């Protein structure tokens, strides 16, 4: 069973910015798609999702989702169904009044894009003067009104040096999570430089060390499954590093994640643009279960050096990058510097003989549904690493303090 843990819904192509790296190639406020999903259609999709599972976290994004006047209606509808509803935004429109409105609608949190502490760099990257100041004001409004938020940082060769300062800023302003996105050159982003393979490796190594040194905030790489290989190379005896990337800290496209376009198309991820069906024509769950590309991603037959790599089951590479370069979905990830050594394939951690105390099970029930599967596997791996055989509330408290799937808001 491939549980859908994360569903991204691109509500609109409209946007108040014109970012260089936009995978959707979003247009201006006036040039949104005339065929966007209606309020009723999005609510119907949420109904379908919740009827099968409330373990799904739904990310409402765009374009810029805050230009949708029905955003609070959609959030409230999903929240009443038991879904975890969050927003991905550039933060420009997060006025004090809008933050209060979003909180009232029962949004779980927001992810805010910030690409530099240098206003000129950020505004150039986002192609609108003054965007940085408004985004910073939006972050402050979330902080003041206790709306949980993450910082989303798109790393390139031009801003990678800012990572230490960005992490300090994210911690200082009260962000729950600092997500570092590694761009895939699609949409408008196909015309911009990304990041070199060597710098990619360097940044991932830095992020692993940064997480160890900053236990009060989650620091995560996104669209960078090589993280799993590097973590394993550093600590091969750690059960935590043998958890498959498909379980939450690698690529989950098609296994536990997909996205919906503004017109109802279903794709494996925003960077794999081929539509596998449309919710206006077929049931979402039929597409999720039966689309050939989803099946291929769940049992991949990798090619090139990915196909002979001993880390293929922990990492698997980004499937969107070869596709964006004009190759096959299963070809080698061009941003990986590692050369396979001809060793046996490292097998992901399977079910461990770990028991749970009643108190630990009760504490797990308080964790948001979409996090439980990942938290459970990490907790069991942590206990196994200690040479013990039962998960207790004390173990969960340690993991919470380390921010490994901490049972808090987004």
Coordinates of C-alpha atoms in Angstrom, one line a residue, residues 45-341:
X45 CA -10.8 16.4 -4.1
X46 CA -10.3 17.0 -0.4
X47 CA -13.4 14.9 0.3
X48 CA -12.0 12.1 -1.8
X49 CA -8.6 12.2 0.0
X50 CA -10.1 12.2 3.5
X51 CA -12.6 9.4 2.8
X52 CA -9.6 7.1 2.3
X53 CA -7.1 8.6 4.7
X54 CA -6.6 11.5 7.0
X55 CA -2.8 10.8 7.2
X56 CA -2.3 13.1 4.3
X57 CA -0.8 16.6 4.6
X58 CA -2.2 18.9 1.9
X59 CA 0.0 21.8 0.7
X60 CA -1.9 24.6 -1.0
X61 CA 0.5 26.4 -3.3
X62 CA 0.6 28.1 -6.7
X63 CA 1.6 30.4 -8.3
X64 CA 0.8 32.3 -5.2
X65 CA -2.1 30.7 -3.3
X66 CA -2.9 33.8 -1.3
X67 CA -4.3 35.4 -4.5
X68 CA -7.2 32.9 -4.3
X69 CA -10.0 34.5 -2.5
X70 CA -11.4 31.2 -1.4
X71 CA -8.2 30.0 0.3
X72 CA -9.6 30.2 3.8
X73 CA -12.7 28.3 2.7
X74 CA -10.5 25.5 1.3
X75 CA -8.3 25.3 4.4
X76 CA -11.3 25.2 6.7
X77 CA -13.0 22.5 4.6
X78 CA -9.9 20.3 4.7
X79 CA -9.2 20.9 8.4
X80 CA -12.8 19.8 9.2
X81 CA -12.2 16.6 7.4
X82 CA -9.2 15.9 9.6
X83 CA -6.5 16.7 7.0
X84 CA -3.4 18.7 7.9
X85 CA -3.7 21.8 5.7
X86 CA -0.6 24.0 5.0
X87 CA 0.4 26.7 2.6
X88 CA 3.4 27.4 0.4
X89 CA 3.8 31.1 -0.2
X90 CA 6.3 33.8 -1.2
X91 CA 5.2 35.6 1.9
X92 CA 4.5 39.0 0.3
X93 CA 0.8 38.9 1.0
X94 CA 1.1 37.8 4.6
X95 CA -0.3 40.9 6.1
X96 CA -1.3 41.0 9.7
X97 CA -5.0 40.8 8.8
X98 CA -4.3 37.8 6.4
X99 CA -2.3 35.9 9.0
X100 CA -5.2 36.3 11.5
X101 CA -7.6 35.1 8.8
X102 CA -5.5 32.1 8.0
X103 CA -5.2 31.1 11.7
X104 CA -9.0 31.4 12.1
X105 CA -9.4 29.0 9.1
X106 CA -7.3 26.4 11.1
X107 CA -4.3 26.3 8.8
X108 CA -1.5 24.2 10.4
X109 CA 1.3 26.4 9.2
X110 CA 2.9 28.1 6.2
X111 CA 6.1 27.6 4.3
X112 CA 7.7 31.0 3.3
X113 CA 10.3 31.4 0.5
X114 CA 13.3 33.5 1.3
X115 CA 16.4 33.2 -0.8
X116 CA 18.8 35.6 0.8
X117 CA 19.3 38.0 3.6
X118 CA 20.4 40.5 1.0
X119 CA 17.3 42.4 -0.2
X120 CA 18.8 43.1 -3.6
X121 CA 19.7 39.5 -4.3
X122 CA 16.3 38.2 -3.2
X123 CA 14.4 40.9 -5.2
X124 CA 16.4 40.1 -8.3
X125 CA 15.8 36.4 -7.9
X126 CA 12.1 37.0 -7.4
X127 CA 12.1 39.7 -10.1
X128 CA 10.1 42.3 -8.1
X129 CA 11.6 45.2 -6.3
X130 CA 10.5 45.4 -2.6
X131 CA 9.6 41.7 -2.4
X132 CA 12.2 41.0 0.3
X133 CA 10.9 43.7 2.7
X134 CA 7.3 42.4 2.3
X135 CA 8.3 38.8 2.8
X136 CA 10.3 39.8 6.0
X137 CA 7.2 41.6 7.2
X138 CA 5.1 38.5 6.5
X139 CA 7.6 36.3 8.6
X140 CA 7.3 38.8 11.4
X141 CA 3.5 38.8 11.3
X142 CA 3.5 35.0 11.5
X143 CA 5.9 35.2 14.5
X144 CA 3.8 37.8 16.3
X145 CA 0.6 36.0 15.9
X146 CA 2.0 32.5 16.6
X147 CA 1.3 31.1 13.2
X148 CA 3.7 28.2 12.7
X149 CA 6.1 28.7 9.7
X150 CA 9.0 27.2 7.9
X151 CA 11.7 29.0 5.8
X152 CA 12.2 27.7 2.3
X153 CA 15.6 28.5 0.8
X154 CA 16.4 27.7 -2.9
X155 CA 20.1 27.1 -3.0
X156 CA 22.2 28.0 -6.1
X157 CA 25.9 28.6 -6.6
X158 CA 25.2 32.3 -6.1
X159 CA 23.7 32.1 -2.6
X160 CA 25.1 28.8 -1.1
X161 CA 27.6 30.9 1.0
X162 CA 24.7 32.3 2.9
X163 CA 23.6 29.0 4.4
X164 CA 25.1 29.6 7.9
X165 CA 23.6 33.0 8.1
X166 CA 20.2 31.8 6.8
X167 CA 20.1 29.0 9.4
X168 CA 20.9 31.5 12.2
X169 CA 18.1 33.7 10.9
X170 CA 15.6 30.9 10.7
X171 CA 16.4 29.9 14.3
X172 CA 16.3 33.4 15.5
X173 CA 13.0 34.3 13.9
X174 CA 11.2 31.2 15.3
X175 CA 10.9 29.0 12.2
X176 CA 10.1 25.4 12.9
X177 CA 11.9 24.1 9.9
X178 CA 14.6 25.3 7.5
X179 CA 14.1 23.6 4.1
X180 CA 16.9 23.8 1.5
X181 CA 15.5 23.2 -2.0
X182 CA 17.8 22.0 -4.8
X183 CA 16.3 23.3 -8.0
X184 CA 15.4 21.2 -11.0
X185 CA 15.6 23.2 -14.2
X186 CA 12.1 23.0 -15.5
X187 CA 9.5 25.7 -16.3
X188 CA 10.9 29.1 -16.3
X189 CA 13.9 27.7 -14.3
X190 CA 15.2 25.8 -17.3
X191 CA 16.9 29.0 -18.5
X192 CA 18.8 29.7 -15.3
X193 CA 22.0 28.2 -13.8
X194 CA 21.4 25.9 -10.9
X195 CA 24.2 24.5 -8.8
X196 CA 27.3 22.6 -9.7
X197 CA 27.6 18.9 -8.8
X198 CA 30.6 19.6 -6.6
X199 CA 28.8 22.4 -4.7
X200 CA 25.7 20.2 -4.4
X201 CA 27.8 17.6 -2.6
X202 CA 29.5 20.2 -0.4
X203 CA 26.2 21.8 0.6
X204 CA 24.6 18.4 1.6
X205 CA 27.6 17.6 3.8
X206 CA 27.3 21.0 5.4
X207 CA 23.5 20.5 6.1
X208 CA 24.1 17.1 7.8
X209 CA 26.6 18.8 10.1
X210 CA 24.3 21.8 10.6
X211 CA 21.5 19.6 11.8
X212 CA 23.8 18.0 14.4
X213 CA 24.8 21.4 15.7
X214 CA 21.2 23.0 15.6
X215 CA 18.9 20.6 17.5
X216 CA 16.2 23.2 18.1
X217 CA 15.3 23.5 14.4
X218 CA 14.7 20.9 11.7
X219 CA 17.2 21.4 8.8
X220 CA 16.2 19.5 5.7
X221 CA 17.3 19.1 2.1
X222 CA 14.6 18.9 -0.5
X223 CA 14.9 17.4 -4.0
X224 CA 18.3 16.0 -2.9
X225 CA 18.1 12.2 -2.3
X226 CA 21.9 12.0 -2.3
X227 CA 21.6 13.1 1.3
X228 CA 20.9 9.5 2.2
X229 CA 24.2 8.3 0.6
X230 CA 26.2 11.0 2.2
X231 CA 24.7 10.3 5.7
X232 CA 25.4 6.6 5.3
X233 CA 29.0 7.2 4.2
X234 CA 29.5 9.3 7.4
X235 CA 27.8 6.8 9.7
X236 CA 27.4 3.4 8.1
X237 CA 26.5 1.7 11.4
X238 CA 23.6 3.9 12.2
X239 CA 20.2 2.3 11.6
X240 CA 18.8 5.8 11.1
X241 CA 20.9 6.1 8.0
X242 CA 19.6 2.9 6.6
X243 CA 16.0 4.0 6.4
X244 CA 15.0 4.3 2.8
X245 CA 14.7 7.8 1.4
X246 CA 11.2 6.9 0.3
X247 CA 10.3 7.0 4.0
X248 CA 10.5 10.8 4.2
X249 CA 14.0 12.1 3.9
X250 CA 14.6 11.4 0.2
X251 CA 12.5 11.5 -2.9
X252 CA 8.9 10.4 -2.3
X253 CA 7.5 11.3 -5.7
X254 CA 5.0 8.7 -6.7
X255 CA 5.4 6.7 -3.6
X256 CA 4.0 9.0 -0.9
X257 CA 3.6 12.2 -2.8
X258 CA 2.2 13.8 -5.9
X259 CA 0.8 17.1 -7.0
X260 CA -2.3 18.5 -8.7
X261 CA -2.0 21.2 -11.4
X262 CA -4.4 24.2 -11.3
X263 CA -6.4 22.5 -14.1
X264 CA -6.7 19.2 -12.2
X265 CA -3.8 17.3 -13.8
X266 CA -2.0 14.7 -11.6
X267 CA 1.8 14.5 -11.8
X268 CA 4.4 12.6 -9.7
X269 CA 6.0 15.9 -8.7
X270 CA 6.1 19.5 -9.9
X271 CA 9.4 18.8 -11.8
X272 CA 8.0 15.8 -13.6
X273 CA 5.4 17.7 -15.6
X274 CA 3.7 14.9 -17.7
X275 CA 0.2 14.5 -16.5
X276 CA -0.9 11.0 -15.6
X277 CA -4.6 11.7 -15.5
X278 CA -7.0 14.4 -14.5
X279 CA -9.3 14.5 -11.5
X280 CA -12.0 16.0 -13.7
X281 CA -12.1 12.8 -15.7
X282 CA -11.0 10.1 -13.4
X283 CA -11.0 9.3 -9.7
X284 CA -7.8 10.6 -8.0
X285 CA -7.3 7.3 -6.3
X286 CA -7.6 5.4 -9.5
X287 CA -4.9 7.5 -11.0
X288 CA -2.8 7.2 -7.9
X289 CA -3.0 3.4 -7.9
X290 CA -2.9 2.6 -11.6
X291 CA -0.8 5.2 -13.5
X292 CA 2.2 3.5 -15.1
X293 CA 4.6 6.2 -14.1
X294 CA 3.6 5.9 -10.4
X295 CA 4.1 2.1 -10.6
X296 CA 7.5 2.6 -12.2
X297 CA 8.6 5.0 -9.5
X298 CA 7.5 2.5 -6.8
X299 CA 9.6 -0.3 -8.3
X300 CA 12.2 1.6 -10.3
X301 CA 14.5 0.0 -12.8
X302 CA 17.3 2.5 -12.8
X303 CA 19.8 3.0 -15.6
X304 CA 23.3 4.2 -16.0
X305 CA 25.4 4.5 -12.8
X306 CA 22.3 4.8 -10.7
X307 CA 21.4 1.3 -11.8
X308 CA 24.6 -0.2 -10.6
X309 CA 25.1 2.0 -7.5
X310 CA 25.2 0.3 -4.1
X311 CA 23.1 3.2 -2.7
X312 CA 20.3 2.9 -5.2
X313 CA 17.7 1.7 -2.6
X314 CA 18.7 4.3 0.0
X315 CA 19.0 7.2 -2.5
X316 CA 17.8 6.3 -6.0
X317 CA 18.7 9.7 -7.3
X318 CA 16.3 12.5 -8.5
X319 CA 14.1 11.1 -11.3
X320 CA 13.2 14.6 -12.5
X321 CA 16.7 15.7 -13.3
X322 CA 17.5 13.3 -16.2
X323 CA 14.0 13.9 -17.5
X324 CA 14.6 17.7 -17.5
X325 CA 17.9 17.1 -19.4
X326 CA 16.1 15.3 -22.1
X327 CA 16.9 11.7 -21.0
X328 CA 14.8 8.9 -19.6
X329 CA 13.0 9.1 -16.2
X330 CA 15.2 6.2 -15.0
X331 CA 18.5 7.5 -16.2
X332 CA 21.3 8.6 -13.9
X333 CA 21.0 11.8 -11.9
X334 CA 23.4 14.2 -13.5
X335 CA 24.1 16.1 -10.2
X336 CA 25.6 13.1 -8.4
X337 CA 29.4 13.0 -8.2
X338 CA 29.6 9.5 -6.7
X339 CA 31.1 6.7 -8.7
X340 CA 29.6 3.2 -7.8
X341 CA 32.2 0.9 -6.3

